[in-house]
Coordinates of C-alpha atoms in Angstrom, one line a residue:
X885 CA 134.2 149.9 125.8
X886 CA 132.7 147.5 123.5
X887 CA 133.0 148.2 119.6
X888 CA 130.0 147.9 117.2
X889 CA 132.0 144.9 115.3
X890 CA 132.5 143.3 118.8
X891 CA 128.6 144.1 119.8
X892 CA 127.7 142.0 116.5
X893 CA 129.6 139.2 117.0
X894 CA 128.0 138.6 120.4
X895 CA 124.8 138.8 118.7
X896 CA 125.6 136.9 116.4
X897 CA 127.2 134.6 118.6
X898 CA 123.7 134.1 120.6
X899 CA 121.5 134.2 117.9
X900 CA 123.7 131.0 117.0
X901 CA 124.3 129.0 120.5
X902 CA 120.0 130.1 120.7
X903 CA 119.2 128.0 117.2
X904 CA 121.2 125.4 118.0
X905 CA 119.7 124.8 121.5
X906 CA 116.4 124.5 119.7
X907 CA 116.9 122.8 117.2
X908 CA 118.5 120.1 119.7
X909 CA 121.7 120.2 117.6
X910 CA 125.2 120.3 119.5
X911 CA 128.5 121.3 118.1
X912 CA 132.0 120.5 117.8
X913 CA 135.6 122.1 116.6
X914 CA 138.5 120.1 116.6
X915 CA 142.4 120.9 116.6
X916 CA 143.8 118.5 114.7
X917 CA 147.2 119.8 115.5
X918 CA 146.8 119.8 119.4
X919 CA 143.9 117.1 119.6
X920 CA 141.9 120.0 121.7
X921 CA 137.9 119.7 121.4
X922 CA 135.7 122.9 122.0
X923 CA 132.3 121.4 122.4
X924 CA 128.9 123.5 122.5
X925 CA 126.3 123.2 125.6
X926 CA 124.1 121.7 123.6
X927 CA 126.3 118.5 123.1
X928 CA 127.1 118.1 126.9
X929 CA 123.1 118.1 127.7
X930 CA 122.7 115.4 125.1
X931 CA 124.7 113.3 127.2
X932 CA 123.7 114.5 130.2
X933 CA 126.8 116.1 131.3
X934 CA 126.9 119.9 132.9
X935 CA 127.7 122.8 130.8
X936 CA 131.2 123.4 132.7
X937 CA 132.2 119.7 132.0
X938 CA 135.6 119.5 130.4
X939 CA 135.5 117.3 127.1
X940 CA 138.6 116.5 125.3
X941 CA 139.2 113.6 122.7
X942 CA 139.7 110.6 125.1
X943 CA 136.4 112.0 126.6
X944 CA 134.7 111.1 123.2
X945 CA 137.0 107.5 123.2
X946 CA 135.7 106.9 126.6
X947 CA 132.3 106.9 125.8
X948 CA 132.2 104.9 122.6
X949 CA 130.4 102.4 122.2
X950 CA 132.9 99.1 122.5
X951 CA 130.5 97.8 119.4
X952 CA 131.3 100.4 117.5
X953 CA 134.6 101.7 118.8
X954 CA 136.9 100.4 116.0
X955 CA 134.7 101.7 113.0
X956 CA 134.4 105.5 114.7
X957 CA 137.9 105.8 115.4
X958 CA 138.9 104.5 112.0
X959 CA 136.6 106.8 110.3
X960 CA 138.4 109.8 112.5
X961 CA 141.4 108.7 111.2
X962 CA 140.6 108.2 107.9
X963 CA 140.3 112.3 107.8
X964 CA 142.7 113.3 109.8
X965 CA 145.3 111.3 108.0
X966 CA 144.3 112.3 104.5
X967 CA 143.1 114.5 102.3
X968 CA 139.4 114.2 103.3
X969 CA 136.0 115.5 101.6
X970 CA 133.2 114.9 104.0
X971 CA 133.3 113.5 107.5
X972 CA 129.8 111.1 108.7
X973 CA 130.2 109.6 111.3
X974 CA 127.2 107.3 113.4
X975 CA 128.1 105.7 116.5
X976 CA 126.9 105.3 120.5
X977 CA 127.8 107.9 123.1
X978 CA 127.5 106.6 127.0
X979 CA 125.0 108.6 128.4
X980 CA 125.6 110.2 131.9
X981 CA 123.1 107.3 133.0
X982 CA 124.8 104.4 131.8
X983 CA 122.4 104.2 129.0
X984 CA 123.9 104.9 125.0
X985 CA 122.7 107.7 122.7
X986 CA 122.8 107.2 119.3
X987 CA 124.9 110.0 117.5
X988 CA 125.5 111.4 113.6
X989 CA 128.2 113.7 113.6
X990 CA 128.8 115.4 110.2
X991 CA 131.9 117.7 110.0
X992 CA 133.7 119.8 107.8
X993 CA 137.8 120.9 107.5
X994 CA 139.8 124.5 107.5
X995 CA 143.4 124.3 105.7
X996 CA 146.2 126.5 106.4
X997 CA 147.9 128.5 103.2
X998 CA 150.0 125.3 102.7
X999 CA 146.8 123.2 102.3
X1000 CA 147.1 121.1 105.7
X1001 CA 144.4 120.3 107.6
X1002 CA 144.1 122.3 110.5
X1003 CA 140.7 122.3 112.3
X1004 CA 137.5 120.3 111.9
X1005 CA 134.4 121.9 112.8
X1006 CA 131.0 119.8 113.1
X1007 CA 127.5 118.7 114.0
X1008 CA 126.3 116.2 116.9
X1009 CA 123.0 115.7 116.1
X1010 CA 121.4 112.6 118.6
X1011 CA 119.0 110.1 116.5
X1012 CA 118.5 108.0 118.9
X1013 CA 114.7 107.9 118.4
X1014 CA 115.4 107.7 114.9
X1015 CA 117.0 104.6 115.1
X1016 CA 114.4 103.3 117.4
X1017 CA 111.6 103.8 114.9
X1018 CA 113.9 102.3 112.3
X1019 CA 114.6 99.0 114.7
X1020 CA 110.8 98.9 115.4
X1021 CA 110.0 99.5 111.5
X1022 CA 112.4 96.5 111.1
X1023 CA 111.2 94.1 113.3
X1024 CA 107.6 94.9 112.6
X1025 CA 108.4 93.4 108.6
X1026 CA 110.1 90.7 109.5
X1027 CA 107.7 90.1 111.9
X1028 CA 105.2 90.3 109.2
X1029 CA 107.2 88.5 106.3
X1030 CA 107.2 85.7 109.0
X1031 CA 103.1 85.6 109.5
X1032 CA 102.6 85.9 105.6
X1033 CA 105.0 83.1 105.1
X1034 CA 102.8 81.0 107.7
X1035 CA 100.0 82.1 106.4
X1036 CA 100.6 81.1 102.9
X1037 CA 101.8 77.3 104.2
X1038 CA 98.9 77.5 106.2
X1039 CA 96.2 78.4 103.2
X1040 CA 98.5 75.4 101.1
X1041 CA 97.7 72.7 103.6
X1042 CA 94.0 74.1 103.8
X1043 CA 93.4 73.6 100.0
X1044 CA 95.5 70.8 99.7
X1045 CA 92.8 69.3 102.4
X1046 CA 90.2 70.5 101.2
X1047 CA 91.0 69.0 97.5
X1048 CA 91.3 65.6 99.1
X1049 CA 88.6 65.4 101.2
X1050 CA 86.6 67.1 98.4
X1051 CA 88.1 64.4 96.0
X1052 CA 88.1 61.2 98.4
X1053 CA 84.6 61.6 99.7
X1054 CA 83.1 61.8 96.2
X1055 CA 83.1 58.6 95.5
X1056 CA 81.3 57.0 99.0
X1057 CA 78.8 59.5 98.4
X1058 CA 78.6 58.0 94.7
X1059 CA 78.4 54.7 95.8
X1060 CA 75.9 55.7 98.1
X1061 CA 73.6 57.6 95.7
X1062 CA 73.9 54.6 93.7
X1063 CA 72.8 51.9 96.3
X1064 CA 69.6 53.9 96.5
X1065 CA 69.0 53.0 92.9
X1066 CA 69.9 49.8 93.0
X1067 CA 67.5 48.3 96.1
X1068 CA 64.2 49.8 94.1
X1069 CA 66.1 48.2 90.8
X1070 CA 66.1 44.7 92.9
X1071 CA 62.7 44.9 94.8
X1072 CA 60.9 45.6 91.2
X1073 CA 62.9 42.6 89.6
X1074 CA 62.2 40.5 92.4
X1075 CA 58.5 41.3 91.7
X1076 CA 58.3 43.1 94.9
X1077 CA 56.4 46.5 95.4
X1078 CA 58.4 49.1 96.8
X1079 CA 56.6 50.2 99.9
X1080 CA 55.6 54.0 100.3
X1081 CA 58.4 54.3 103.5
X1082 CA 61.5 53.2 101.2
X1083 CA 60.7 55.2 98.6
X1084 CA 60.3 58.5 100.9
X1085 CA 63.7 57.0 102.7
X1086 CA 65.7 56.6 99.4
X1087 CA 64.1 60.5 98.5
X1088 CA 65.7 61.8 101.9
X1089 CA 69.1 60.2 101.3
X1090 CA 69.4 61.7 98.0
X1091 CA 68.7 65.2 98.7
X1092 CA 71.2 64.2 102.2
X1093 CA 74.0 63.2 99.3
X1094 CA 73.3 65.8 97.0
X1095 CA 73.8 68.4 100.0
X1096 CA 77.0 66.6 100.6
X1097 CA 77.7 67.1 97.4
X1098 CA 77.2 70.7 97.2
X1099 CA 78.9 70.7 100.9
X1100 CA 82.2 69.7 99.2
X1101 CA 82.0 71.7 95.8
X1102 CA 81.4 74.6 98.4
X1103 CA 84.4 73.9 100.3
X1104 CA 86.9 73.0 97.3
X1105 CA 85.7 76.8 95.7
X1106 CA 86.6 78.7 98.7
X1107 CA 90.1 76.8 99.2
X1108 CA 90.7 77.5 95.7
X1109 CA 89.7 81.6 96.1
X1110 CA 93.2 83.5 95.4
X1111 CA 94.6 84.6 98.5
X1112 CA 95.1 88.2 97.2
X1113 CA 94.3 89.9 94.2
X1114 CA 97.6 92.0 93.1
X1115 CA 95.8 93.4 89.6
X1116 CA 95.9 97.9 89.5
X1117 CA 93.8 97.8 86.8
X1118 CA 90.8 100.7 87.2
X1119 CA 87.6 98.8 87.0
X1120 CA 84.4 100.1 85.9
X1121 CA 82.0 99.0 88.7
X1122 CA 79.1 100.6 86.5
X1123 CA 80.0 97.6 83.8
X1124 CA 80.2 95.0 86.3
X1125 CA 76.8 95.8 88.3
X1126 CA 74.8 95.7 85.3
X1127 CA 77.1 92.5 83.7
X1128 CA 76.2 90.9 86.9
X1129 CA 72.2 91.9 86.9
X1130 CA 71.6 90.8 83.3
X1131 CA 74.0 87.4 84.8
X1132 CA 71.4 86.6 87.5
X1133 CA 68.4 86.7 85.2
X1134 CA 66.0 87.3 88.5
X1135 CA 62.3 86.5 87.9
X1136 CA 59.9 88.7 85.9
X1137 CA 58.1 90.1 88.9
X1138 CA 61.6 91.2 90.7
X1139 CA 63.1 94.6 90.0
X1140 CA 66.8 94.6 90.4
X1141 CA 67.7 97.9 89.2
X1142 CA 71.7 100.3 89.1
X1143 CA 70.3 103.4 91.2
X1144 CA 73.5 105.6 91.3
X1145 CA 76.6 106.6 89.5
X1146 CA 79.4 104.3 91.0
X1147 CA 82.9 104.7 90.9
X1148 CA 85.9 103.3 89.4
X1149 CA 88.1 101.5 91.6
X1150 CA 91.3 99.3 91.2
X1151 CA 91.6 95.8 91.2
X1152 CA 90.9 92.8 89.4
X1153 CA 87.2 92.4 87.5
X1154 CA 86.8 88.7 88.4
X1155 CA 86.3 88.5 92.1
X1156 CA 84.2 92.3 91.8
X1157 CA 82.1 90.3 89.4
X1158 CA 81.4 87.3 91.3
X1159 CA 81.0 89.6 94.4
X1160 CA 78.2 91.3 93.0
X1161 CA 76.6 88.4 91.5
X1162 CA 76.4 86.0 94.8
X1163 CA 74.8 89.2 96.6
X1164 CA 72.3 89.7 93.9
X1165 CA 71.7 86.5 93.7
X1166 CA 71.3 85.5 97.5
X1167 CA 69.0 88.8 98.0
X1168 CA 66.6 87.0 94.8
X1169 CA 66.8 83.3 96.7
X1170 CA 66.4 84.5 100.2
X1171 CA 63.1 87.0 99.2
X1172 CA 60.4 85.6 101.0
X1173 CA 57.5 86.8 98.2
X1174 CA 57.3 85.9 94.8
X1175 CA 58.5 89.4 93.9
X1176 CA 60.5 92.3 95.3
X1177 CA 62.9 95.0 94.8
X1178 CA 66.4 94.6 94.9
X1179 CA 68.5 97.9 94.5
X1180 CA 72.4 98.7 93.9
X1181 CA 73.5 102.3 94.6
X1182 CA 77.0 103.3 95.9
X1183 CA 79.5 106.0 95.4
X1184 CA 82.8 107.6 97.1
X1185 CA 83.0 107.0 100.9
X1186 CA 84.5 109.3 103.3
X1187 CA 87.8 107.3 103.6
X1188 CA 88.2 107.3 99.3
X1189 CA 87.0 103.7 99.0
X1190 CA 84.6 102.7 97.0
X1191 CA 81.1 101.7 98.7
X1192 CA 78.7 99.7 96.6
X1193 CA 75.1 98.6 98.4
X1194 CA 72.8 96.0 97.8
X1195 CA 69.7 95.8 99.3
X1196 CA 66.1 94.1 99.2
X1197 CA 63.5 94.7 100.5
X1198 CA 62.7 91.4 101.6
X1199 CA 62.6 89.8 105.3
X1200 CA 66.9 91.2 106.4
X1201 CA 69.2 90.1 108.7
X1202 CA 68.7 90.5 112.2
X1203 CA 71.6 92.3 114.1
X1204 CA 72.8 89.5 116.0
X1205 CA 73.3 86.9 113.2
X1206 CA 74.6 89.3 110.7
X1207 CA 78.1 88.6 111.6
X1208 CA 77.2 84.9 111.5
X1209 CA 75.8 84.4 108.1
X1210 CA 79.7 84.7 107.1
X1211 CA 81.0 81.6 108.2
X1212 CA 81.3 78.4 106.9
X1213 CA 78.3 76.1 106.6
X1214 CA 76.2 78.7 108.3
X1215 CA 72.3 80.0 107.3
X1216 CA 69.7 81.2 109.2
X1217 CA 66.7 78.7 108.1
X1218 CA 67.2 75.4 109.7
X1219 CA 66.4 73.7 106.3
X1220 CA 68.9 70.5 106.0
X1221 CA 66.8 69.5 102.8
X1222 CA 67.1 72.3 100.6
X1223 CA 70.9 71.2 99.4
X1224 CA 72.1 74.8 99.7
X1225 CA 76.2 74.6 101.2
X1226 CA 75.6 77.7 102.9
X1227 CA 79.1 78.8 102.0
X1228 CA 77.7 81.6 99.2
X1229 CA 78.8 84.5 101.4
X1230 CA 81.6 83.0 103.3
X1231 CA 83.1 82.8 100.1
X1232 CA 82.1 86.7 99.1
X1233 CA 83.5 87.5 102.3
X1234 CA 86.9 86.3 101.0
X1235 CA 86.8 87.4 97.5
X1236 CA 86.3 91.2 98.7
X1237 CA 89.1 90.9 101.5
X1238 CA 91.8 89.2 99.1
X1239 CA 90.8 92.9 97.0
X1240 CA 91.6 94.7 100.0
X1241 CA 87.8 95.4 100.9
X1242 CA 85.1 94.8 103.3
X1243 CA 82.0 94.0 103.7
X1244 CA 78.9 93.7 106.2
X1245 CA 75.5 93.8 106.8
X1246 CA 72.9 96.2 107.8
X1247 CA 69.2 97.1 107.4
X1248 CA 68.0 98.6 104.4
X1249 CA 65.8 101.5 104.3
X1250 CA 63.8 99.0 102.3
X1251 CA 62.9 96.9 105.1
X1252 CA 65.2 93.9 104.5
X1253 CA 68.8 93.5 104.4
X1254 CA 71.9 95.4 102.9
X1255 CA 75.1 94.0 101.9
X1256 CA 77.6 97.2 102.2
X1257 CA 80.9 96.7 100.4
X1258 CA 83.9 99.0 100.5
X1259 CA 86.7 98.4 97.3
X1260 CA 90.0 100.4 97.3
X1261 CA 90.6 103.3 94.7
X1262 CA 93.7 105.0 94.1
X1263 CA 92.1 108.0 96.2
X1264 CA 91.6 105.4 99.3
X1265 CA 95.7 104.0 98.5
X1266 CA 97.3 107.6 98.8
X1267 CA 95.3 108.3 101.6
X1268 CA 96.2 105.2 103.3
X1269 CA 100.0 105.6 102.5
X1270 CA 99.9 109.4 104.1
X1271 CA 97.4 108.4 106.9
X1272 CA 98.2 109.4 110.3
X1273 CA 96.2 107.2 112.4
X1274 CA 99.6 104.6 111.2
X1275 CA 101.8 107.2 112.1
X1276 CA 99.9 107.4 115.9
X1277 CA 100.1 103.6 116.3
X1278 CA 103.5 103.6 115.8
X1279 CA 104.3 106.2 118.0
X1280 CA 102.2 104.4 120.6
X1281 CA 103.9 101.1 119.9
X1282 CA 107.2 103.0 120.4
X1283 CA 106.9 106.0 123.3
X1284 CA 103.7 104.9 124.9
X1285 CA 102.0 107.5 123.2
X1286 CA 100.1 108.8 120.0
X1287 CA 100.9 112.5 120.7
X1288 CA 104.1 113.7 118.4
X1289 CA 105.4 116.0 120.8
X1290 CA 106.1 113.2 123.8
X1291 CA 108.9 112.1 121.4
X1292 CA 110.6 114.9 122.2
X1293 CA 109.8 114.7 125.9
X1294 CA 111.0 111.1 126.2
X1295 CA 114.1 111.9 124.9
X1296 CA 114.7 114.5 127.4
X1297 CA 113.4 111.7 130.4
X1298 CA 116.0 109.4 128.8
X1299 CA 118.9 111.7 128.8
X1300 CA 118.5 112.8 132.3

């Protein structure tokens, strides 16, 4: 008849083999005397190995990794030679598949009345999705330590190219702009009139030099934009829209008016500032009336950035060029003789990403275009660091999947 004491201890006994079943954490005592291993089921199904299967010590040398073979056994011996404190132990178990699990086994000792170590009794715990992530983890930074570095050599040769070309072409284009001065200088000495023609030719090819010129100050300004912008200090985008507004100086019969509260964000003043003056100042240029309405609102997006508008009412961008007015060269009147670079917001573009922000263009409820920008904030950086949708790529990079819970099911395939 079964006691009350001996009723407990199966309960307790169940309540035990039941927790560490799920929490997918096998168990291990070890006779140091007599070398005999009791394992728990939980261990065997880790390796794939039936609950009736006999494991003993050489079962545990068997599967060893051969990489890591000498460094487990040495660090079984270390304890069971001495006086140990802790035992932690990581190394590769075969798997009943021929495939390795990785495993950390954490034990701890019973002494006898004389102080000898007689038993070990332990965890087997497999991490081997653990160590996957970590691997991936790895190899994604170096991977990306690899692209900055070719990144930076790569932005080094484009300034370095762009200084010399900037530098080297200068003085053609001088001696160009000069040789237009010099054949009206020798007609009129020769006594000659200079006919209507040359003088409307020599006009052209000085506003063709002088948007060469600008052509090359343009490109030597964007080389020379800071790859990134590393400052945390808060910056008062209040200060900076109306700094930037009273910078402009916009014509008497254009409002440009702050409508909203904006936030505080965190970065570096200088590129926020000539941000907010190039969009200003294109939405003024590019008005086609002699006055107009240009407004900057903003406040705290959903995501915690910052979001700072600025819009005009003026003619806008239609949808499909308003990725294109970002590049390089590019505007959307086909005016060669105004001497504009068009690199104004191909360089904006860069100043707000080296800041960590964005920026595009929509319509504006005004009727003409509006320049949306998005600046970090220390609300936008914590949410970042805790967001999930990282979390879900990585899982997807590694299992194939962005749900949480097929990590656990793909370590059951594997161990099958």
């Amino acid at each position: 008849m079964t006691t009350d004491i001996e009723k407990q201890l199966i309960e307790t006994n169940l309540r035990f083999r039941i927790a560490t079943r799920t929490a997918k954490l096998g168990y291990w005592v070890f006779d140091v005397k007599s070398s005999h291993v009791e394992v728990s089921e939980e261990l065997l199904n880790q390796l794939g190995l039936p609950p009736d299967y006999k494991w003993t010590l050489q079962s545990w040398k068997d599967r060893l990794h051969p990489d890591d073979y000498d460094r487990a056994i040495t660090q079984l011996a270390t304890v069971t030679d001495g006086q140990p404190t802790e035992y932690f132990n990581v190394f590769r178990l075969q798997h009943s598949n021929g495939g390795y699990r990785w495993v950390e086994s954490i034990g701890d000792f019973i002494y006898d009345d004389n102080g000898d170590l007689v038993r070990m009794i332990g965890t087997h715990q497999d991490i081997t999705r653990r160590i996957e992530i970590e691997q991936a983890l790895d190899a994604a930074l170096e991977n990306s330590i690899r692209m900055n570095e070719s990144l930076q050599r790569s932005n080094q040769e484009l300034e370095q190219f762009a200084y010399v070309a900037s530098h080297d072409l200068r003085s053609p284009l001088r001696g160009l702009q000069n040789l237009t001065a010099w054949i009206r200088e020798d007609m009129e000495e020769a006594g000659q009139e200079v006919p209507e023609s040359v003088l409307e030719h020599c006009s052209t090819m000085g506003k063709q030099i002088a948007r060469m010129q600008s052509l090359l100050d343009g490109l030597l300004a964007y080389a020379r934009i800071d790859q990134t912008y590393t400052s945390t200090e808060p910056v008062d985008l209040n200060q900076i829209v109306s700094e930037a507004i009273a910078f402009v100086e916009a014509p008497e019969d254009f409002e440009v008016r702050l409508e909203s509260e904006l936030p505080t964000i965190i970065g570096n003043s200088s590129p926020v500032m000539r941000v907010m003056v190039n969009l200003i100042d294109n939405a003024v240029k590019h008005h086609p009336g002699p006055s107009g309405t240009i407004v900057i609102r903003g406040g705290v997006a959903e995501d915690g950035t910052a979001e700072v508008i600025v819009e005009d009412d003026g003619r806008g961008i239609p949808e499909e060029h308003r990725e294109r007015v970002f590049r390089m060269f590019e505007t959307l009147k086909n005016d060669r003789a105004s001497g504009k670079g068009g690199m104004g917001l191909a360089m904006v573009r860069k100043l707000v990403l080296s800041c960590g922000g964005t920026i595009r263009f929509d319509a504006s409820p005004l009727g003409g275009a509006a320049a949306i920008t998005h600046w970090p904030t220390d609300a936008s950086q914590a949410k970042h660091k805790k967001s999930p949708e990282l979390t879900h790529r990585l899982l997807e990079v590694i299992t194939g999947s962005t749900d949480p819970t097929d990590v656990e099911s793909t370590e059951s395939t594997n161990g099958q």
